[in-house]
Tab-separated table of C-alpha atoms in Angstrom:
chain	number	residue	atom	x	y	z
J	1	UNK	CA	120.061	-14.859	-2.107
J	2	UNK	CA	120.174	-11.002	-1.423
J	3	UNK	CA	118.331	-10.484	-4.034
J	4	UNK	CA	115.505	-13.145	-3.233
J	5	UNK	CA	115.343	-11.554	0.462
J	6	UNK	CA	115.007	-8.522	-0.969
J	7	UNK	CA	112.508	-9.261	-3.779
J	8	UNK	CA	110.575	-11.632	-0.860
J	9	UNK	CA	110.455	-8.657	1.539
J	10	UNK	CA	109.069	-6.473	-1.211
J	11	UNK	CA	106.531	-8.808	-2.025
J	12	UNK	CA	105.230	-9.565	1.230
J	13	UNK	CA	105.545	-5.840	2.179
J	14	UNK	CA	102.713	-5.148	-0.725
J	15	UNK	CA	100.971	-8.106	0.047
J	16	UNK	CA	100.295	-6.588	3.709
J	17	UNK	CA	99.708	-3.521	2.703
J	18	UNK	CA	97.373	-4.440	0.162
J	19	UNK	CA	95.678	-6.645	2.729
J	20	UNK	CA	95.466	-3.741	5.720
J	21	UNK	CA	94.053	-1.439	2.431
J	22	UNK	CA	91.406	-3.945	1.817
J	23	UNK	CA	90.832	-4.196	5.787
J	24	UNK	CA	90.641	-0.250	6.135
J	25	UNK	CA	88.248	-0.247	3.410
J	26	UNK	CA	86.041	-3.005	4.504
J	27	UNK	CA	85.686	-1.340	8.033
J	28	UNK	CA	85.183	2.167	6.311
J	29	UNK	CA	82.167	0.438	4.923
J	30	UNK	CA	80.503	-0.635	7.864
J	31	UNK	CA	78.128	1.229	9.552
J	32	UNK	CA	79.110	3.105	12.594
J	33	UNK	CA	77.878	1.926	16.185
J	34	UNK	CA	75.430	4.567	17.135
J	35	UNK	CA	74.922	5.410	20.620
J	36	UNK	CA	72.433	8.039	21.081
J	37	UNK	CA	71.594	10.130	23.744
J	38	UNK	CA	70.271	13.701	24.934
J	39	UNK	CA	72.283	16.314	26.650
J	40	UNK	CA	71.634	19.443	28.449
J	41	UNK	CA	73.540	21.805	26.356
J	42	UNK	CA	71.328	24.904	27.268
J	43	UNK	CA	69.172	25.429	30.420
J	44	UNK	CA	70.057	25.088	34.381
J	45	UNK	CA	71.550	21.531	33.670
J	46	UNK	CA	74.215	22.455	30.643
J	47	UNK	CA	76.959	23.193	33.014
J	48	UNK	CA	77.218	19.467	34.044
J	49	UNK	CA	75.825	18.157	30.822
J	50	UNK	CA	78.470	19.801	28.537
J	51	UNK	CA	80.774	18.119	30.907
J	52	UNK	CA	79.279	14.778	31.097
J	53	UNK	CA	79.179	14.575	26.824
J	54	UNK	CA	82.873	15.796	26.635
J	55	UNK	CA	83.795	12.493	29.046
J	56	UNK	CA	81.954	10.472	26.597
J	57	UNK	CA	83.858	11.709	23.805
J	58	UNK	CA	86.882	11.756	24.869
J	59	UNK	CA	86.153	7.800	25.302
J	60	UNK	CA	84.631	7.557	21.752
J	61	UNK	CA	87.893	9.107	20.264
J	62	UNK	CA	90.220	6.233	22.363
J	63	UNK	CA	87.780	3.371	21.570
J	64	UNK	CA	87.480	4.569	17.528
J	65	UNK	CA	91.542	4.879	18.279
J	66	UNK	CA	91.797	1.160	19.387
J	67	UNK	CA	89.539	0.583	15.949
J	68	UNK	CA	86.211	0.718	17.124
J	69	UNK	CA	83.506	-2.011	18.714
J	70	UNK	CA	82.748	-4.738	16.480
J	71	UNK	CA	84.623	-3.625	13.899
J	72	UNK	CA	82.389	-0.438	13.737
J	73	UNK	CA	83.111	3.457	14.218
J	74	UNK	CA	81.300	4.347	17.590
J	75	UNK	CA	79.259	7.585	16.734
J	76	UNK	CA	77.453	9.364	18.655
J	77	UNK	CA	74.304	10.969	17.860
J	78	UNK	CA	73.143	14.306	20.947
J	79	UNK	CA	70.306	15.977	21.078
J	80	UNK	CA	69.791	18.873	23.558
J	81	UNK	CA	67.182	18.366	26.031
J	82	UNK	CA	67.128	21.820	27.230
J	83	UNK	CA	67.093	20.570	30.715
J	84	UNK	CA	63.835	19.292	30.649
J	85	UNK	CA	61.871	16.729	30.766
J	86	UNK	CA	59.139	17.718	28.862
J	87	UNK	CA	61.922	17.360	25.908
J	88	UNK	CA	63.318	13.651	26.388
J	89	UNK	CA	60.556	11.499	25.375
J	90	UNK	CA	59.913	12.853	22.389
J	91	UNK	CA	63.648	12.905	21.703
J	92	UNK	CA	64.249	9.108	22.597
J	93	UNK	CA	61.374	7.701	19.993
J	94	UNK	CA	63.462	9.881	17.573
J	95	UNK	CA	66.835	8.149	18.248
J	96	UNK	CA	65.633	4.572	18.353
J	97	UNK	CA	62.788	5.102	15.424
J	98	UNK	CA	64.616	7.320	13.265
J	99	UNK	CA	67.870	7.813	14.080
J	100	UNK	CA	68.073	3.541	14.608
J	101	UNK	CA	70.594	4.026	17.679
J	102	UNK	CA	71.931	1.153	18.747
J	103	UNK	CA	72.518	1.823	22.293
J	104	UNK	CA	71.166	4.379	24.609
J	105	UNK	CA	73.095	6.233	26.948
J	106	UNK	CA	70.474	8.684	29.722
J	107	UNK	CA	71.009	12.195	29.805
J	108	UNK	CA	72.353	13.732	32.286
J	109	UNK	CA	70.036	13.888	35.805
J	110	UNK	CA	67.116	13.146	37.361
J	111	UNK	CA	64.867	15.220	35.917
J	112	UNK	CA	65.046	14.854	32.439
J	113	UNK	CA	65.458	10.873	32.867
J	114	UNK	CA	62.479	9.923	34.743
J	115	UNK	CA	60.145	10.278	31.980
J	116	UNK	CA	62.533	8.179	30.322
J	117	UNK	CA	62.516	4.698	31.959
J	118	UNK	CA	58.801	3.439	30.459
J	119	UNK	CA	60.035	3.847	27.129
J	120	UNK	CA	62.977	2.501	27.274
J	121	UNK	CA	61.060	-0.497	29.837
J	122	UNK	CA	58.834	-1.111	26.977
J	123	UNK	CA	60.845	-1.137	23.842
J	124	UNK	CA	62.901	-3.712	25.423
J	125	UNK	CA	66.388	-1.336	25.355
J	126	UNK	CA	69.115	-1.106	27.810
J	127	UNK	CA	69.776	2.577	29.156
J	128	UNK	CA	73.176	3.528	30.702
J	129	UNK	CA	72.035	6.484	33.236
J	130	UNK	CA	73.863	9.417	33.867
J	131	UNK	CA	73.719	10.515	37.363
J	132	UNK	CA	69.803	10.423	38.158
J	133	UNK	CA	68.135	9.476	41.776
J	134	UNK	CA	65.858	6.750	42.150
J	135	UNK	CA	64.168	6.767	38.782
J	136	UNK	CA	64.563	3.108	38.452
J	137	UNK	CA	62.700	2.485	41.913
J	138	UNK	CA	58.805	2.572	40.391
J	139	UNK	CA	59.403	1.452	37.064
J	140	UNK	CA	61.689	-1.681	37.664
J	141	UNK	CA	63.866	-1.940	34.459
J	142	UNK	CA	66.279	-4.906	34.467
J	143	UNK	CA	68.693	-3.097	31.740
J	144	UNK	CA	68.666	0.322	33.642
J	145	UNK	CA	72.366	0.759	34.822
J	146	UNK	CA	73.080	3.959	36.364
J	147	UNK	CA	76.963	4.927	36.190
J	148	UNK	CA	76.577	7.470	39.423
J	149	UNK	CA	78.399	5.817	42.714
J	150	UNK	CA	75.055	6.189	44.901
J	151	UNK	CA	74.765	2.985	46.229
J	152	UNK	CA	71.659	1.897	47.969
J	153	UNK	CA	68.647	4.623	48.356
J	154	UNK	CA	69.549	5.445	51.919
J	155	UNK	CA	73.145	5.475	51.735
J	156	UNK	CA	73.355	8.982	50.615
J	157	UNK	CA	71.394	10.658	53.714
J	158	UNK	CA	72.865	8.282	55.847
J	159	UNK	CA	76.398	9.428	55.732
J	160	UNK	CA	75.449	13.005	55.975
J	161	UNK	CA	73.434	12.513	59.116
J	162	UNK	CA	75.600	10.152	60.874
J	163	UNK	CA	78.905	12.564	60.377
J	164	UNK	CA	76.083	15.019	61.897
J	165	UNK	CA	75.003	12.766	64.302
J	166	UNK	CA	78.503	11.781	65.804
J	167	UNK	CA	79.285	15.555	66.095
J	168	UNK	CA	76.480	15.981	68.512
J	169	UNK	CA	73.580	16.329	66.588
J	170	UNK	CA	69.436	15.204	67.553
J	171	UNK	CA	67.339	17.383	65.434
J	172	UNK	CA	67.252	17.596	61.642
J	173	UNK	CA	66.085	21.132	59.409
J	174	UNK	CA	65.316	19.564	55.640
J	175	UNK	CA	65.279	21.996	52.790
J	176	UNK	CA	64.400	20.776	49.202
J	177	UNK	CA	63.681	21.893	45.697
J	178	UNK	CA	59.999	20.666	44.796
J	179	UNK	CA	61.721	18.684	41.585
J	180	UNK	CA	62.396	14.585	41.864
J	181	UNK	CA	65.509	14.469	42.257
J	182	UNK	CA	65.748	16.683	45.583
J	183	UNK	CA	62.278	15.217	46.944
J	184	UNK	CA	64.027	11.393	46.558
J	185	UNK	CA	67.048	13.250	48.785
J	186	UNK	CA	64.423	14.731	51.408
J	187	UNK	CA	62.055	11.612	51.507
J	188	UNK	CA	65.641	8.987	51.900
J	189	UNK	CA	66.841	11.587	54.565
J	190	UNK	CA	63.320	10.992	56.671
J	191	UNK	CA	63.239	7.992	56.524
J	192	UNK	CA	67.082	7.658	57.757
J	193	UNK	CA	66.335	10.288	60.563
J	194	UNK	CA	63.430	8.114	61.513
J	195	UNK	CA	65.560	4.954	61.727
J	196	UNK	CA	68.166	6.996	63.842
J	197	UNK	CA	65.576	8.328	65.965
J	198	UNK	CA	66.282	12.086	65.248
J	199	UNK	CA	63.631	14.654	65.000
J	200	UNK	CA	63.270	16.542	61.842
J	201	UNK	CA	62.399	19.975	63.294
J	202	UNK	CA	61.424	21.943	60.092
J	203	UNK	CA	60.589	20.262	56.171
J	204	UNK	CA	60.397	22.590	54.048
J	205	UNK	CA	60.149	22.389	49.868
J	206	UNK	CA	60.827	25.401	47.863
J	207	UNK	CA	59.476	26.066	44.018
J	208	UNK	CA	62.070	25.627	41.356
J	209	UNK	CA	62.218	28.910	40.290
J	210	UNK	CA	62.850	30.411	44.094
J	211	UNK	CA	65.898	32.966	44.224
J	212	UNK	CA	65.138	34.897	47.367
J	213	UNK	CA	65.788	32.836	49.889
J	214	UNK	CA	66.623	34.758	52.957
J	215	UNK	CA	62.766	34.551	54.367
J	216	UNK	CA	63.277	30.376	54.657
J	217	UNK	CA	66.465	30.625	55.951
J	218	UNK	CA	65.399	32.551	58.918
J	219	UNK	CA	62.508	30.819	59.794
J	220	UNK	CA	65.175	27.644	59.100
J	221	UNK	CA	67.311	29.212	61.563
J	222	UNK	CA	64.207	29.658	64.093
J	223	UNK	CA	63.525	26.152	64.521
J	224	UNK	CA	67.075	25.621	66.251
J	225	UNK	CA	68.140	22.180	64.469
J	226	UNK	CA	71.287	20.651	65.077
J	227	UNK	CA	71.663	19.256	61.469
J	228	UNK	CA	71.000	21.334	57.969
J	229	UNK	CA	70.521	18.751	55.197
J	230	UNK	CA	69.898	20.609	51.853
J	231	UNK	CA	68.589	19.055	48.262
J	232	UNK	CA	69.201	21.346	45.800
J	233	UNK	CA	69.907	22.242	42.107
J	234	UNK	CA	72.549	24.566	41.044
J	235	UNK	CA	71.093	28.159	41.342
J	236	UNK	CA	69.074	27.331	44.229
J	237	UNK	CA	72.951	26.068	45.965
J	238	UNK	CA	73.920	29.270	45.522
J	239	UNK	CA	71.554	31.561	46.475
J	240	UNK	CA	71.155	29.248	49.443
J	241	UNK	CA	74.584	29.849	50.486
J	242	UNK	CA	74.678	33.577	49.737
J	243	UNK	CA	71.374	33.998	52.302
J	244	UNK	CA	73.394	31.693	55.187
J	245	UNK	CA	76.526	34.106	54.351
J	246	UNK	CA	73.650	37.115	54.981
J	247	UNK	CA	72.121	36.022	58.134
J	248	UNK	CA	73.837	33.441	59.472
J	249	UNK	CA	72.561	29.761	60.395
J	250	UNK	CA	72.858	29.427	63.743
J	251	UNK	CA	75.316	28.156	66.411
J	252	UNK	CA	73.901	24.935	67.263
J	253	UNK	CA	74.206	24.136	63.634
J	254	UNK	CA	76.838	20.729	63.770
J	255	UNK	CA	77.002	20.143	59.781
J	256	UNK	CA	75.492	22.040	56.494
J	257	UNK	CA	75.004	20.780	53.012
J	258	UNK	CA	74.577	16.885	52.546
J	259	UNK	CA	72.847	17.456	48.646
J	260	UNK	CA	73.102	20.340	47.074
J	261	UNK	CA	74.163	20.143	43.570
J	262	UNK	CA	76.424	23.055	41.616
J	263	UNK	CA	79.084	22.703	44.109
J	264	UNK	CA	80.857	20.143	42.350
J	265	UNK	CA	81.637	22.431	39.355
J	266	UNK	CA	84.348	24.725	38.599
J	267	UNK	CA	82.600	28.122	37.723
J	268	UNK	CA	80.594	27.573	40.232
J	269	UNK	CA	82.735	27.105	42.910
J	270	UNK	CA	85.088	29.618	42.020
J	271	UNK	CA	82.496	32.270	41.857
J	272	UNK	CA	81.318	31.203	45.417
J	273	UNK	CA	84.717	31.180	46.720
J	274	UNK	CA	84.911	31.439	50.983
J	275	UNK	CA	81.265	31.027	50.558
J	276	UNK	CA	81.741	27.538	50.492
J	277	UNK	CA	84.008	27.212	53.959
J	278	UNK	CA	82.587	24.646	56.400
J	279	UNK	CA	80.110	23.082	53.882
J	280	UNK	CA	79.813	19.104	53.718
J	281	UNK	CA	78.626	18.248	50.762
J	282	UNK	CA	78.413	15.158	48.687
J	283	UNK	CA	80.658	14.310	45.550
J	284	UNK	CA	81.779	11.973	43.310
J	285	UNK	CA	85.624	12.306	42.161
J	286	UNK	CA	88.036	14.253	44.367
J	287	UNK	CA	91.580	15.012	43.378
J	288	UNK	CA	93.239	12.899	46.601
J	289	UNK	CA	95.756	9.671	46.081
J	290	UNK	CA	92.832	7.278	47.321
J	291	UNK	CA	91.155	8.125	44.186
J	292	UNK	CA	93.722	7.548	41.131
J	293	UNK	CA	92.984	4.717	39.616
J	294	UNK	CA	94.453	3.224	36.310
J	295	UNK	CA	93.670	5.835	33.030
J	296	UNK	CA	92.541	8.412	35.779
J	297	UNK	CA	95.327	10.571	34.976
J	298	UNK	CA	95.566	10.336	31.234
J	299	UNK	CA	91.619	11.175	31.083
J	300	UNK	CA	91.972	14.343	33.356
J	301	UNK	CA	95.124	15.558	30.768
J	302	UNK	CA	93.005	15.183	28.236
J	303	UNK	CA	89.739	16.970	29.333
J	304	UNK	CA	91.848	19.678	31.109
J	305	UNK	CA	93.430	20.886	27.459
J	306	UNK	CA	89.591	19.715	25.497
J	307	UNK	CA	87.141	21.512	28.307
J	308	UNK	CA	89.899	24.787	27.645
J	309	UNK	CA	89.094	24.639	24.057
J	310	UNK	CA	85.098	23.883	24.730
J	311	UNK	CA	84.547	26.505	27.365
J	312	UNK	CA	83.165	23.382	29.654
J	313	UNK	CA	83.595	23.015	33.391
J	314	UNK	CA	87.570	22.820	33.300
J	315	UNK	CA	87.566	20.296	36.106
J	316	UNK	CA	85.588	18.039	35.209
J	317	UNK	CA	85.558	15.881	38.288
J	318	UNK	CA	81.766	15.439	39.049
J	319	UNK	CA	80.531	14.321	36.203
J	320	UNK	CA	83.475	13.768	33.100
J	321	UNK	CA	85.392	10.812	34.308
J	322	UNK	CA	81.706	8.889	35.280
J	323	UNK	CA	80.449	10.110	31.409
J	324	UNK	CA	84.153	7.785	30.520
J	325	UNK	CA	83.459	4.984	32.370
J	326	UNK	CA	79.874	4.677	30.897
J	327	UNK	CA	81.425	4.263	27.920
J	328	UNK	CA	83.978	1.849	29.208
J	329	UNK	CA	81.702	-0.500	30.894
J	330	UNK	CA	79.599	-0.770	27.434
J	331	UNK	CA	82.763	-1.231	25.416
J	332	UNK	CA	83.361	-4.303	28.219
J	333	UNK	CA	80.202	-5.536	27.766
J	334	UNK	CA	79.938	-5.539	23.763
J	335	UNK	CA	83.729	-7.631	23.768
J	336	UNK	CA	82.475	-9.772	25.902
J	337	UNK	CA	79.317	-10.378	24.045
J	338	UNK	CA	80.141	-10.372	20.510
J	339	UNK	CA	77.175	-8.631	19.820
J	340	UNK	CA	74.389	-5.505	20.212
J	341	UNK	CA	72.036	-7.630	21.988
J	342	UNK	CA	70.473	-6.067	24.622
J	343	UNK	CA	69.648	-8.896	27.492
J	344	UNK	CA	72.921	-10.348	26.965
J	345	UNK	CA	74.564	-7.151	27.029
J	346	UNK	CA	72.592	-5.778	30.360
J	347	UNK	CA	73.606	-9.877	31.966
J	348	UNK	CA	77.065	-9.259	31.333
J	349	UNK	CA	76.536	-5.941	33.283
J	350	UNK	CA	74.655	-6.907	35.945
J	351	UNK	CA	77.019	-10.262	36.756
J	352	UNK	CA	80.676	-8.788	36.255
J	353	UNK	CA	82.310	-6.463	37.980
J	354	UNK	CA	83.924	-3.457	35.667
J	355	UNK	CA	87.339	-2.366	35.864
J	356	UNK	CA	86.984	1.873	34.883
J	357	UNK	CA	88.717	5.142	35.802
J	358	UNK	CA	86.461	6.013	38.745
J	359	UNK	CA	87.301	2.378	39.921
J	360	UNK	CA	85.316	-1.120	40.017
J	361	UNK	CA	81.819	-0.616	39.384
J	362	UNK	CA	78.912	-3.752	40.389
J	363	UNK	CA	75.325	-3.378	39.950
J	364	UNK	CA	72.701	-4.457	42.288
J	365	UNK	CA	69.811	-5.875	40.618
J	366	UNK	CA	67.907	-2.419	40.310
J	367	UNK	CA	71.034	-0.965	38.272
J	368	UNK	CA	72.294	0.728	40.878
J	369	UNK	CA	76.071	0.218	42.964
J	370	UNK	CA	76.038	-2.340	45.246
J	371	UNK	CA	77.908	-0.473	47.490
J	372	UNK	CA	78.149	3.201	47.480
J	373	UNK	CA	80.964	4.938	46.484
J	374	UNK	CA	79.415	8.448	47.019
J	375	UNK	CA	81.809	10.875	48.971
J	376	UNK	CA	81.162	13.058	51.693
J	377	UNK	CA	83.609	16.037	51.567
J	378	UNK	CA	83.937	19.579	53.799
J	379	UNK	CA	85.061	22.606	52.209
J	380	UNK	CA	88.183	24.038	53.894
J	381	UNK	CA	90.491	26.774	53.131
J	382	UNK	CA	88.855	28.143	50.250
J	383	UNK	CA	89.603	32.081	48.930
J	384	UNK	CA	87.894	33.945	46.621
J	385	UNK	CA	88.665	33.647	42.634
J	386	UNK	CA	90.908	30.394	42.671
J	387	UNK	CA	90.402	27.968	40.552
J	388	UNK	CA	93.958	25.918	40.949
J	389	UNK	CA	92.813	25.544	44.276
J	390	UNK	CA	90.434	23.027	43.945
J	391	UNK	CA	93.076	20.458	41.899
J	392	UNK	CA	94.591	20.625	45.089
J	393	UNK	CA	94.226	17.597	47.893
J	394	UNK	CA	92.978	19.460	51.239
J	395	UNK	CA	90.363	22.390	49.941
J	396	UNK	CA	87.490	19.370	49.964
J	397	UNK	CA	88.428	17.086	52.829
J	398	UNK	CA	87.103	13.633	52.184
J	399	UNK	CA	84.539	12.433	55.387
J	400	UNK	CA	83.326	9.187	53.888
J	401	UNK	CA	83.645	6.335	52.868
J	402	UNK	CA	86.061	5.682	55.732
J	403	UNK	CA	88.720	4.143	52.789
J	404	UNK	CA	88.994	7.046	51.146
J	405	UNK	CA	88.705	9.519	54.086
J	406	UNK	CA	91.436	12.036	54.618
J	407	UNK	CA	89.887	14.027	57.309
J	408	UNK	CA	88.059	14.628	60.074
J	409	UNK	CA	84.470	17.005	60.293
J	410	UNK	CA	85.425	20.859	61.839
J	411	UNK	CA	82.232	21.225	64.151
J	412	UNK	CA	79.767	23.340	64.472
J	413	UNK	CA	79.351	25.170	61.166
J	414	UNK	CA	79.776	28.555	61.998
J	415	UNK	CA	83.631	27.376	63.187
J	416	UNK	CA	83.885	25.594	60.356
J	417	UNK	CA	83.053	28.582	58.013
J	418	UNK	CA	85.558	30.678	59.514
């Protein structure tokens, strides 16, 4: 009996091993499931692009460890768009016509994404957006899904201006880069200000290559606004804050910031240090207890190790977890639909709520979040040359939304700076 049992077990193990080997061989012969994208590896958006790509790569590794999708290994095909809008149309045509990708992810940011929208719509392809702002407002592509937490178009500006109004602000200064993303923010800010019966006393766009902001800040200061709303890209954000530090902004300013890109990245924050104090700015994820979800801790443990090796943003809060979330949403859609049918995948994404490491995500008809989850947070007690301070709660106090709030606004801005 024992000999038969042993022999039977040996045969069973051999059969199972053979079956597993055959399955593995079959899977290995399946063509990879290709996800194509461009991502800024060079140029002004590279810091964000590299962190975003690392987040997506971590998801790819995780999903492949679980057996891939549809029995196929997931492969990423990525090209450098050099942070330029002129590069992306040719790249995405190549992804579709030469690389024959199955799924498209958008590049990081508004400027490189906007030129793609007509092409993607024409080809009938689903596109997972990546932190662009209102690029679908005119195109109306029904297979666009933005991973960013922006929500309704006016919610970003509204949350900031309402904080300023509650602090006693009645007049507004707008300062925005002359690029699509910043101008979209400025446009919504004007609309919100009008609805709130707030007077705009200064409204200026500056060329994207501006490096010296002293004269602009002096003119803004002379207008004596109560609220200063800034929509800027990373190089500009640093230049503007240095100019504020040099010449001041006026004792009447209740709140300053709002739409400054760059102040979410570890290297920029460490470099600016104490110049950040008092600024209220948008963000997407911060290390506050209210923002922990299933998988968040494990993701950042992996991200931190790999970010050091890859020499990318060591914090990764702003973009990386949302890159991972894009993968999670595509994974859930493909598993639910059971195919790569673009219309079926879009229908599933549009009609269901999706569980991700950045919290539940549900889309409105335009492919943006049904409800804004964009944070407004104030920098407090920041010292120079200290990265670790940003890993702790309290350095960026969440003022909005209410369900994630961790403190109240310190106002006026000059007092908050001190």
